[in-house]
Coordinates of C-alpha atoms and ligand atoms in Angstrom, one line a residue:
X1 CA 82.2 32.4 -3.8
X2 CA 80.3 34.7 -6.5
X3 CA 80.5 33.7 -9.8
X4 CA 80.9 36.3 -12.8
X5 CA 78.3 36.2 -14.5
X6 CA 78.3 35.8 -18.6
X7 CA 77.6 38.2 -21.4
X8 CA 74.3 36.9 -21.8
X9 CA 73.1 36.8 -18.0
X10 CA 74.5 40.4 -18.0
X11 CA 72.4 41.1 -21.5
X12 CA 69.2 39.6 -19.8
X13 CA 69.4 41.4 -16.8
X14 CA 69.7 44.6 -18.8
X15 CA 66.5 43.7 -21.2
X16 CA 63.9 41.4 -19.9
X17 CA 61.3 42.1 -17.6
X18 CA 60.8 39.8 -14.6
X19 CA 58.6 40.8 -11.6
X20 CA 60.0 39.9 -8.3
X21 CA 58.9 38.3 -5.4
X22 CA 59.0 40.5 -1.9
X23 CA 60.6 38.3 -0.3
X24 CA 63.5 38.3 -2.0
X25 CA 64.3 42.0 -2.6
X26 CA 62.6 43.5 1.3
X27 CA 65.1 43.3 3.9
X28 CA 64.4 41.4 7.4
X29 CA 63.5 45.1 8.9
X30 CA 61.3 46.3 5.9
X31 CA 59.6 42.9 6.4
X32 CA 59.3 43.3 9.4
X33 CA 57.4 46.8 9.5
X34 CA 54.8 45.6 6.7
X35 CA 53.8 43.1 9.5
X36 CA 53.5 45.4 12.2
X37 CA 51.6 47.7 9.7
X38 CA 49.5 45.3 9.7
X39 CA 48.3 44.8 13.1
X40 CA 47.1 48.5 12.8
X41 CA 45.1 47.6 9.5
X42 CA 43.6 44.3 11.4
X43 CA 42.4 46.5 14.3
X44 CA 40.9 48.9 11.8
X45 CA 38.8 46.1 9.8
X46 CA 37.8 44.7 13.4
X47 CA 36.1 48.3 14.2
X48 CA 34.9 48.7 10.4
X49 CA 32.5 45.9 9.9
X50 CA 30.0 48.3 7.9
X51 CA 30.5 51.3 5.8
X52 CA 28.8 53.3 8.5
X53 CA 31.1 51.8 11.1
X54 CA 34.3 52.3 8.5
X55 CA 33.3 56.2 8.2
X56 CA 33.2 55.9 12.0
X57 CA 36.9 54.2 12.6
X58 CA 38.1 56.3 9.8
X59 CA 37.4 59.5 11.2
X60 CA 38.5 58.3 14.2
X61 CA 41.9 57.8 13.2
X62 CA 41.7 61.3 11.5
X63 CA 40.8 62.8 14.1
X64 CA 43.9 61.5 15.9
X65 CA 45.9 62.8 12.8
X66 CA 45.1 66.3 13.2
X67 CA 42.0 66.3 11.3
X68 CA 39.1 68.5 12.2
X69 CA 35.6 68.5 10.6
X70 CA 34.7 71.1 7.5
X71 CA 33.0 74.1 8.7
X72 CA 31.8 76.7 6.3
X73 CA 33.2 79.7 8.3
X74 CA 36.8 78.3 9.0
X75 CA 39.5 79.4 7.0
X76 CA 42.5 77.2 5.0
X77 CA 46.1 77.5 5.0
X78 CA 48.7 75.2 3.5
X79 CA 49.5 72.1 5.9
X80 CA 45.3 72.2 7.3
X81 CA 43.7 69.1 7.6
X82 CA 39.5 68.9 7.5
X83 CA 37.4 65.8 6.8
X84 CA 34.1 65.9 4.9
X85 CA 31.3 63.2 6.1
X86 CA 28.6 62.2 3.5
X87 CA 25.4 61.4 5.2
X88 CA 27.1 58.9 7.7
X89 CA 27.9 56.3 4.8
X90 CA 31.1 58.0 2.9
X91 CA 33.7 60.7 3.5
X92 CA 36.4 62.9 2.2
X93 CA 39.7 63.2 4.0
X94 CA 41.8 66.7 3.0
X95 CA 45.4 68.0 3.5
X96 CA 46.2 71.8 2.0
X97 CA 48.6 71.7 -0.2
X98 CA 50.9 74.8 -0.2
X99 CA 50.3 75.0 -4.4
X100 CA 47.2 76.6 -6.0
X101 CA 44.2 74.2 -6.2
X102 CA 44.3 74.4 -10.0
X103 CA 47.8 73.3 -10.1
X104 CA 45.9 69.5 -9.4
X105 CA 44.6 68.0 -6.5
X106 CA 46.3 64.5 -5.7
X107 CA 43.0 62.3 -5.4
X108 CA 42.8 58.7 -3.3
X109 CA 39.5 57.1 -3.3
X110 CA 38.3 53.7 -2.0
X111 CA 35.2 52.6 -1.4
X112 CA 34.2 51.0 2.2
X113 CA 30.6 49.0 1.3
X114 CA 31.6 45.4 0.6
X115 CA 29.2 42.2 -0.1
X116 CA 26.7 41.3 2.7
X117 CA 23.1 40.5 3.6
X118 CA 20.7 42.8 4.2
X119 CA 17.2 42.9 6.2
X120 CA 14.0 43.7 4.3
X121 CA 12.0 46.5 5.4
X122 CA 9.7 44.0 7.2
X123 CA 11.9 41.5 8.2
X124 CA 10.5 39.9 10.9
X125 CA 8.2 36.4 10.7
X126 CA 7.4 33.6 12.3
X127 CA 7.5 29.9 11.0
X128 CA 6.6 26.7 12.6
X129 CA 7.5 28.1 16.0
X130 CA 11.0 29.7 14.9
X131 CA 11.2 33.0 14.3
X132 CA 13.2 34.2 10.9
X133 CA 14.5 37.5 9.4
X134 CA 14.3 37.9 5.7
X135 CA 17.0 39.3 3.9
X136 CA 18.1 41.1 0.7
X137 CA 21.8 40.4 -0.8
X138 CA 23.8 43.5 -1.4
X139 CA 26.3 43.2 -4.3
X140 CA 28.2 39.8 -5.8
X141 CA 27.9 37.8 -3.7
X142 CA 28.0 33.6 -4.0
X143 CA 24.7 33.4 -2.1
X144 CA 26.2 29.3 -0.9
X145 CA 29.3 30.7 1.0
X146 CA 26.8 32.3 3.3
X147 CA 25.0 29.5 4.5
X148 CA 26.2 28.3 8.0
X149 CA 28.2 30.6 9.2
X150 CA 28.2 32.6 11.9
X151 CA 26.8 36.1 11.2
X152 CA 26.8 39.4 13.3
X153 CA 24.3 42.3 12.8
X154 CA 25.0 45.8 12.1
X155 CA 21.8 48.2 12.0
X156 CA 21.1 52.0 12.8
X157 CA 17.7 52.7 13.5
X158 CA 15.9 55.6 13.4
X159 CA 12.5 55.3 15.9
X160 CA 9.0 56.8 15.5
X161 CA 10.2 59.7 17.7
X162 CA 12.9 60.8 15.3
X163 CA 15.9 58.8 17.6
X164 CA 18.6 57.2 16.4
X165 CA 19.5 53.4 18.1
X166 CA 22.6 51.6 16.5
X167 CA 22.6 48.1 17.0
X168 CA 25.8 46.0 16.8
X169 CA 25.2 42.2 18.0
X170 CA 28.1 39.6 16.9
X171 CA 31.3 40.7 17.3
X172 CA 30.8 41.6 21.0
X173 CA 32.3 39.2 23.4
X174 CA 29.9 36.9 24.7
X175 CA 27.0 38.0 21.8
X176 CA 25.4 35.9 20.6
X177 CA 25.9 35.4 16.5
X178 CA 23.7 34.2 13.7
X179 CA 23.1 32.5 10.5
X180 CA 21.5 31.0 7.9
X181 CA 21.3 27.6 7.8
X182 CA 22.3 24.5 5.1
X183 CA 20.5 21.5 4.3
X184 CA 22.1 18.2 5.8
X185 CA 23.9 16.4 3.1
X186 CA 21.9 12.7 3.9
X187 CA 18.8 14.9 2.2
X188 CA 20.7 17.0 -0.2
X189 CA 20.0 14.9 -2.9
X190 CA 18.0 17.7 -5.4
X191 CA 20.2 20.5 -3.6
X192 CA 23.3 18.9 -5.0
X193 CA 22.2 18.4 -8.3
X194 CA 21.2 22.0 -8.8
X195 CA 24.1 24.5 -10.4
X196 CA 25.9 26.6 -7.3
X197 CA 23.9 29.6 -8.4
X198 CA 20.7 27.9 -7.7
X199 CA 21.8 25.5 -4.6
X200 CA 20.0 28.2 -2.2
X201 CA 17.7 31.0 -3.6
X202 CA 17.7 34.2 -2.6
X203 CA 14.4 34.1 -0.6
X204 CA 16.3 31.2 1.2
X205 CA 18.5 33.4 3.0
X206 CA 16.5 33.9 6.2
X207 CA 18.3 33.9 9.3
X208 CA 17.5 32.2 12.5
X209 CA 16.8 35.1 15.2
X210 CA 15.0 33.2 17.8
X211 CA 13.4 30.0 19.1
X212 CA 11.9 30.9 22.7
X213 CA 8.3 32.0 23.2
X214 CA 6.9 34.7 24.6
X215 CA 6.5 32.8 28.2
X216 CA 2.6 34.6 29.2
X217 CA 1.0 33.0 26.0
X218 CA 0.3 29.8 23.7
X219 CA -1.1 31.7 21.1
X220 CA 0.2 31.7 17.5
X221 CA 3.7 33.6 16.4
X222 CA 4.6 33.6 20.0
X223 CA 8.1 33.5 19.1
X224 CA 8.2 36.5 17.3
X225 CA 6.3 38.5 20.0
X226 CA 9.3 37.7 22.1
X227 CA 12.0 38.7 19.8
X228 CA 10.0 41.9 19.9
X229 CA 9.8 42.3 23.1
X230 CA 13.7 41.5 23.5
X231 CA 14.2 44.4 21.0
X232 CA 11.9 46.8 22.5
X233 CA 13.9 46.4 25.9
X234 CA 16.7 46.6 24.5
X235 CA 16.5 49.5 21.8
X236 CA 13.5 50.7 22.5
X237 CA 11.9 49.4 18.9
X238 CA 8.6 48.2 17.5
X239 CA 8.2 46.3 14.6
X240 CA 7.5 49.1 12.8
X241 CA 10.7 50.7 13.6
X242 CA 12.2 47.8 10.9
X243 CA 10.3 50.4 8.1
X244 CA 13.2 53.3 8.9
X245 CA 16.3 51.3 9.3
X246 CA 19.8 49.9 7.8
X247 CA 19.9 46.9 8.8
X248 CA 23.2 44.5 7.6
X249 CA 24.0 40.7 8.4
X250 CA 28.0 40.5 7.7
X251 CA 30.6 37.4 8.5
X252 CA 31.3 37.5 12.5
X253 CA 35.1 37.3 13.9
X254 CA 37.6 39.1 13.8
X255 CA 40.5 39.7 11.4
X256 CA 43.3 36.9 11.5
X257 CA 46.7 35.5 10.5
X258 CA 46.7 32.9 8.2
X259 CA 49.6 30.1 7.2
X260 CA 52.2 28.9 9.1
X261 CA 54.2 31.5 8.4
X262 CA 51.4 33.9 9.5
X263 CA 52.2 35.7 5.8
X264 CA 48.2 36.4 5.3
X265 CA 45.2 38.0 6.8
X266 CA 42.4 36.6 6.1
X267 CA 38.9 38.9 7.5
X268 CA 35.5 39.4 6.0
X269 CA 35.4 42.9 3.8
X270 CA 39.2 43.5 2.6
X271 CA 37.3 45.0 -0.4
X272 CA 37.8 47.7 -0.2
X273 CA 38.4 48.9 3.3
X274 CA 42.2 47.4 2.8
X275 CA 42.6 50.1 0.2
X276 CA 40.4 52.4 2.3
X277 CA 43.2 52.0 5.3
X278 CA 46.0 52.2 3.1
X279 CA 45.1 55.3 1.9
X280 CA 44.8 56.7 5.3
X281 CA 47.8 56.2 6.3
X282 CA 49.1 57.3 3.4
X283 CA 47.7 60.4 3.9
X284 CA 48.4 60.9 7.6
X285 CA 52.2 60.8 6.0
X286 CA 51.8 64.2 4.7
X287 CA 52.8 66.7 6.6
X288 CA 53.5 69.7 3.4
X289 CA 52.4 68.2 0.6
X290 CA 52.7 70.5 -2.6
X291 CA 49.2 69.5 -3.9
X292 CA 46.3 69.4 -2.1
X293 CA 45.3 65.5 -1.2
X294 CA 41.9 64.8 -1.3
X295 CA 41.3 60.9 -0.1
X296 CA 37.3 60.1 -0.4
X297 CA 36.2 56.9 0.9
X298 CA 32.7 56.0 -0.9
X299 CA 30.1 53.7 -0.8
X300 CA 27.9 51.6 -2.8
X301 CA 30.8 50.6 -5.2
X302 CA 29.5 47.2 -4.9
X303 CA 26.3 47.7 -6.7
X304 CA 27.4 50.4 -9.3
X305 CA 28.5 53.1 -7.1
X306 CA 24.6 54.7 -7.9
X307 CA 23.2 56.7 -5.0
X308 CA 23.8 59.9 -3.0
X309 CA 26.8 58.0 -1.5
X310 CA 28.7 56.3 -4.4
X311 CA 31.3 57.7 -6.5
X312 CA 28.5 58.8 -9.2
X313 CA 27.7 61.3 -6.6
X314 CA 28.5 64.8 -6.5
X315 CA 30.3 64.6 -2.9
X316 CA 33.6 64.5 -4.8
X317 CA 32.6 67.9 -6.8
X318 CA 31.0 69.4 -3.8
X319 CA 34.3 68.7 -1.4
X320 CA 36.5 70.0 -4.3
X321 CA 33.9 73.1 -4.1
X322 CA 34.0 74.0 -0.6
X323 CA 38.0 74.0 -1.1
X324 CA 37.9 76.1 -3.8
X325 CA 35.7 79.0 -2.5
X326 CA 38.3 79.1 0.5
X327 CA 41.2 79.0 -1.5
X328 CA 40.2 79.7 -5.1
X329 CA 40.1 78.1 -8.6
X330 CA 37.7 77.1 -11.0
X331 CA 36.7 73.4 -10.4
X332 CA 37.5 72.0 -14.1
X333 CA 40.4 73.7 -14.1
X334 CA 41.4 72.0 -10.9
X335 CA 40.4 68.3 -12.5
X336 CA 41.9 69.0 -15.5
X337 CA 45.5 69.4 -13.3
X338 CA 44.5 66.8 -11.1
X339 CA 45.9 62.7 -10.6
X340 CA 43.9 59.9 -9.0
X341 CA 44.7 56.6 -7.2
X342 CA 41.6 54.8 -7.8
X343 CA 42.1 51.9 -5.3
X344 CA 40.3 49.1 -5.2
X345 CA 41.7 45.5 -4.7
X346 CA 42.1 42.9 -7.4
X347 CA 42.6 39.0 -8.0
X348 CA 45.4 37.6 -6.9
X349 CA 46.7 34.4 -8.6
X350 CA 45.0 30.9 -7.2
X351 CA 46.9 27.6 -7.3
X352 CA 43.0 26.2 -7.2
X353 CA 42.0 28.2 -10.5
X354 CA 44.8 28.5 -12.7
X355 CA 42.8 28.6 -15.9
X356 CA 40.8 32.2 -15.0
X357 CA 44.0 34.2 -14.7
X358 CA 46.7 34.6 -17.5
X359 CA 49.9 34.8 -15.7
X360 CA 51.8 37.4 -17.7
X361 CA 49.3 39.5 -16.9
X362 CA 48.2 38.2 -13.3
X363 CA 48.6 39.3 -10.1
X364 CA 50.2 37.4 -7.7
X365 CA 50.6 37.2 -3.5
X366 CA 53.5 38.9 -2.2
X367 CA 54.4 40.7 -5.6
X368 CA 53.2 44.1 -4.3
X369 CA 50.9 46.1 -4.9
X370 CA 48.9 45.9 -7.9
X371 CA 48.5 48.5 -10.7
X372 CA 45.9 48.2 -13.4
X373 CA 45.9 49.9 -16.5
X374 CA 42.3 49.1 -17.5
X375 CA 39.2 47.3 -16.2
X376 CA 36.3 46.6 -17.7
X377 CA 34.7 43.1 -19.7
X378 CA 35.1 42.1 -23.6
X379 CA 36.7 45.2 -25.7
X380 CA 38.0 47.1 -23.1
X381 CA 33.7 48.5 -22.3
X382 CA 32.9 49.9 -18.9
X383 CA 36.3 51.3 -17.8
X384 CA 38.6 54.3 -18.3
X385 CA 42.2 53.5 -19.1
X386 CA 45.3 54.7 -18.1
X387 CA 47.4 56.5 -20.7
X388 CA 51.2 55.8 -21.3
X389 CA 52.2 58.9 -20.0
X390 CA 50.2 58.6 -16.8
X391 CA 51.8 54.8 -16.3
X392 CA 55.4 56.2 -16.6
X393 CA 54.6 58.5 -14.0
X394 CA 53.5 56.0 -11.3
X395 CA 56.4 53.9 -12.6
X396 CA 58.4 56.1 -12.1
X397 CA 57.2 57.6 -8.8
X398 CA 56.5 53.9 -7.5
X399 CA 60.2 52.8 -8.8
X400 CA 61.7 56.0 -7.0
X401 CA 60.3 55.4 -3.5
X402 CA 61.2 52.0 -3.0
X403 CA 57.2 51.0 -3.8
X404 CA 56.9 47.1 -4.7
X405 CA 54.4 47.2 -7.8
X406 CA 53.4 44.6 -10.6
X407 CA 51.2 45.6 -13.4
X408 CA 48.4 43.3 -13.4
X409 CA 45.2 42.6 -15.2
X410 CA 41.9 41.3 -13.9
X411 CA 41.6 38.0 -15.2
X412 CA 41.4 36.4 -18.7
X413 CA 40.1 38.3 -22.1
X414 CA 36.6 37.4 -21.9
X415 CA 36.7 35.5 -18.9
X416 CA 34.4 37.9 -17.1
X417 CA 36.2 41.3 -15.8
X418 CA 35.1 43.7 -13.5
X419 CA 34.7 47.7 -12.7
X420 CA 36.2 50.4 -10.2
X421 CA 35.3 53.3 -9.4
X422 CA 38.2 54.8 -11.5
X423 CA 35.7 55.7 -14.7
X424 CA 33.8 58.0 -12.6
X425 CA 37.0 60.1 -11.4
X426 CA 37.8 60.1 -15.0
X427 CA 34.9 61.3 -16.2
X428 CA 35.7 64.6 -14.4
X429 CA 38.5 65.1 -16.7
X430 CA 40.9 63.3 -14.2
X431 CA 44.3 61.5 -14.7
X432 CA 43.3 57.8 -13.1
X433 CA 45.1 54.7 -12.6
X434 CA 43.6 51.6 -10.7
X435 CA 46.0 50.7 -8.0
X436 CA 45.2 48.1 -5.1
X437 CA 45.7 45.2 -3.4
X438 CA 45.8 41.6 -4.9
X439 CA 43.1 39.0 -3.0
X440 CA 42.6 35.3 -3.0
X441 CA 38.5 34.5 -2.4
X442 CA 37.7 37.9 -3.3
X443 CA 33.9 38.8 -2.5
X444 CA 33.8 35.1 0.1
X445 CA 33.0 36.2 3.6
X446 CA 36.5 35.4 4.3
X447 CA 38.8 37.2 1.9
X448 CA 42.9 36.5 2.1
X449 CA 45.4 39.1 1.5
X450 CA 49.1 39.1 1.8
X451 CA 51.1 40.9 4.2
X452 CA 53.4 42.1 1.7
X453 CA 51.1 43.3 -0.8
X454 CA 49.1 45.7 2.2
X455 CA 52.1 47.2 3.0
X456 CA 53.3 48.4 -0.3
X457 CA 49.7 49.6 -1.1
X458 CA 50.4 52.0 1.7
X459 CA 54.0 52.8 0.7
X460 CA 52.4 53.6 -2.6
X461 CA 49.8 55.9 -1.9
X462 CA 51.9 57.5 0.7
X463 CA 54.6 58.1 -2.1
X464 CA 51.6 59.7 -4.3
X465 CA 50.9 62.0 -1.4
X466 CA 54.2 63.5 -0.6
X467 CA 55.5 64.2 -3.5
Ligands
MN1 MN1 36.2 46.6 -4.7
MN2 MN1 34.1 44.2 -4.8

């Protein structure tokens, strides 16, 4: 029996604001294909350990899209499709749209570097017997959550003779994995006292690489002369082959469910590369678009974006360049037109740490995907902000396709805050918005998103490129 409901149920409905839980609006068979949307996005994190591996996996799925590398001689027509690579590490996906370029490009960008451990140039050393790899942190990370676990290594290596060797050890079946290990608690005693920044130093984080010696002699660092000669055979390398190469220790496994209801993934580097897929496929969903979509996947977001491959870059300009001398416009005249997803993900809401997170303004698991009006720390510093007028229009272009979206902030006033790469879209005289997906443990090896939440970012984004 449905009860009527009173005048000021009706009135409340009609005025107040109340975000809503996915579950309760999707129906079984939307549900349904965010989770099967999902295996595809799991698969893609599996082969997309590295932003040299995501550029990789990315193009890959390009190319299966119809996408065809940039080549200075070919020519564009509406409904083309041409990726851009950056120097292995980033890359620009493009659709032709069948408007002029300075009627506004629509612009995705992720970024697909996330928090790890990398080698030193000289890595390699030898210490009562075992043999070690130093290694150098890249971006925020909590240097304690990366002590005993399993670790797989990612490197490319370019050899004396002007070769390239990739290396992948970790996530192969039957590899071997490694680590850096912990202290045993019966002799923490001073560890335990120290504040968690301090518990391990950063000149701590060797990792274990081998234990065996070389078998033909007793002499000193006998160990190490083994690794060597286990790399040599195997890639062909000498020690001084470490000097020329990228070399990154990141969380081993695979992506996976997580809960009961199997309503999580959980997998090392959802920052970004959840946003990075999203976008994608988003894109892929394009088959006319009026504007001409430009999604450019960068790297180095996680230590400022500086660098011929981060967003500071001028791949974005040069792309946007290349388009325009095949199909005309001035290129700040194009910006000036253009709209931008800047996705990156953001904090979800954690039962554990209520007190970071004010939950007006929060987001939270399963709520969608999350739109942020400004980033930054204290007054608002280090971020671009999203006008009005630029918010009604996602609003309403969210609202219209059936997008699940909550406005959310990240974190407290004061409480610490954080930057995207939207202020350097901006800068070039862009319309930017910061739109991702919310995470639990963001930056751990092991970060959690919601099923949900992944879905919708992909709804969204591919609503912004068919318009
Ligand atoms: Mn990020
Ligand atoms: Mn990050």
């Amino acid at each position: 029996m449905s009860e009527e409901k009173t005048a000021v149920e009706l009135l409340k409905e009609k005025l107040e604001f109340k975000p809503k839980n996915g579950y309760d609006v999707l129906s079984e068979a939307e549900i349904e294909k965010a989770y099967a949307f999902c295996e595809g996005y799991k698969a893609y994190l599996d082969a997309s350990k590295t932003e040299r591996e995501a550029v990789k996996s990315s193009v890959k799925l390009a190319e299966e899209n119809g996408f065809v590398p940039y080549s200075r001689d070919m020519q564009l027509k509406a409904g083309d499709r041409v990726y851009f690579i950056n120097r292995d590490r980033a890359a620009a996906f493009a659709v032709i749209g069948k408007e002029a370029l300075e009627s506004g490009l629509a612009i995705t960008v992720a970024h697909i570097d996330s928090p790890r451990l990398d080698l030193k140039q000289r890595p390699l050393y030898e210490d009562n017997e075992l043999a070690m790899l130093k290694t150098h942190y890249y971006g925020g990370i909590k240097k304690y959550q990366w002590l005993s676990i399993p670790l797989a290594l990612y490197g490319t290596v370019v050899l004396k003779d002007g070769s390239k060797v990739d290396v992948s050890i970790g996530d192969g079946e039957n590899d071997p994995v490694f680590c850096v290990s912990d202290l045993l608690p019966h002799l923490g005693k001073n560890q335990m006292s120290q504040n968690a920044g301090d518990i391990i130093a950063g000149e701590q984080l060797n990792i274990i690489v081998g234990t065996r010696p070389f078998k033909d002699t007793k002499e000193a660092g006998r160990v190490k002369l083994n690794i060597l000669a286990v790399l040599n055979e195997k890639y062909g390398m000498t020690e001084e082959d470490f000097l020329s190469a990228d070399f990154e220790l990141v969380p081993a496994g695979k992506a996976v469910d997580v809960a009961m209801d199997r309503s999580l993934i959980g997998a090392y580097g959802h920052d970004d590369r959840v946003c990075a897929y999203t976008e994608l496929m988003g894109l892929f969903d394009a088959k006319a678009p009026s504007k001409t979509l430009v999604c450019l996947l960068a790297d180095r977001e996680e230590t400022g974006s500086d660098g011929n491959t981060g967003m500071q870059s001028d791949f974005l300009d040069l792309v946007v360049r290349r388009l325009s001398d095949k199909l005309g416009g001035a290129k700040e005249e194009i910006y000036a037109a253009s709209k931008c997803l800047s996705a990156d993900v953001n904090a979800a809401f954690d039962p554990n740490f209520p007190d970071v997170l004010e939950k007006n303004n929060a987001a939270f698991l399963n709520y969608g995907v999350a739109v942020t009006k400004y980033t930054g720390h204290r007054g608002k510093y280090d971020t671009s902000e999203a006008s009005a007028e630029f918010v009604s229009y996602i609003r309403k272009l969210f609202d219209s396709n059936n997008v699940l979206w909550q406005m959310a902030a990240l974190g407290k006033v004061d409480q610490g805050g954080g930057g995207t790469v939207a202020k350097y879209v901006a800068r070039r005289n862009v319309d930017v918005i910061d739109v991702g997906v919310p995470l639990l443990a963001m930056h751990a090896p092991f970060e959690i998103a919601s099923k949900l939440d992944i879905y919708m970012a992909y709804k969204a984004f591919s609503a912004f490129n068919c318009e």
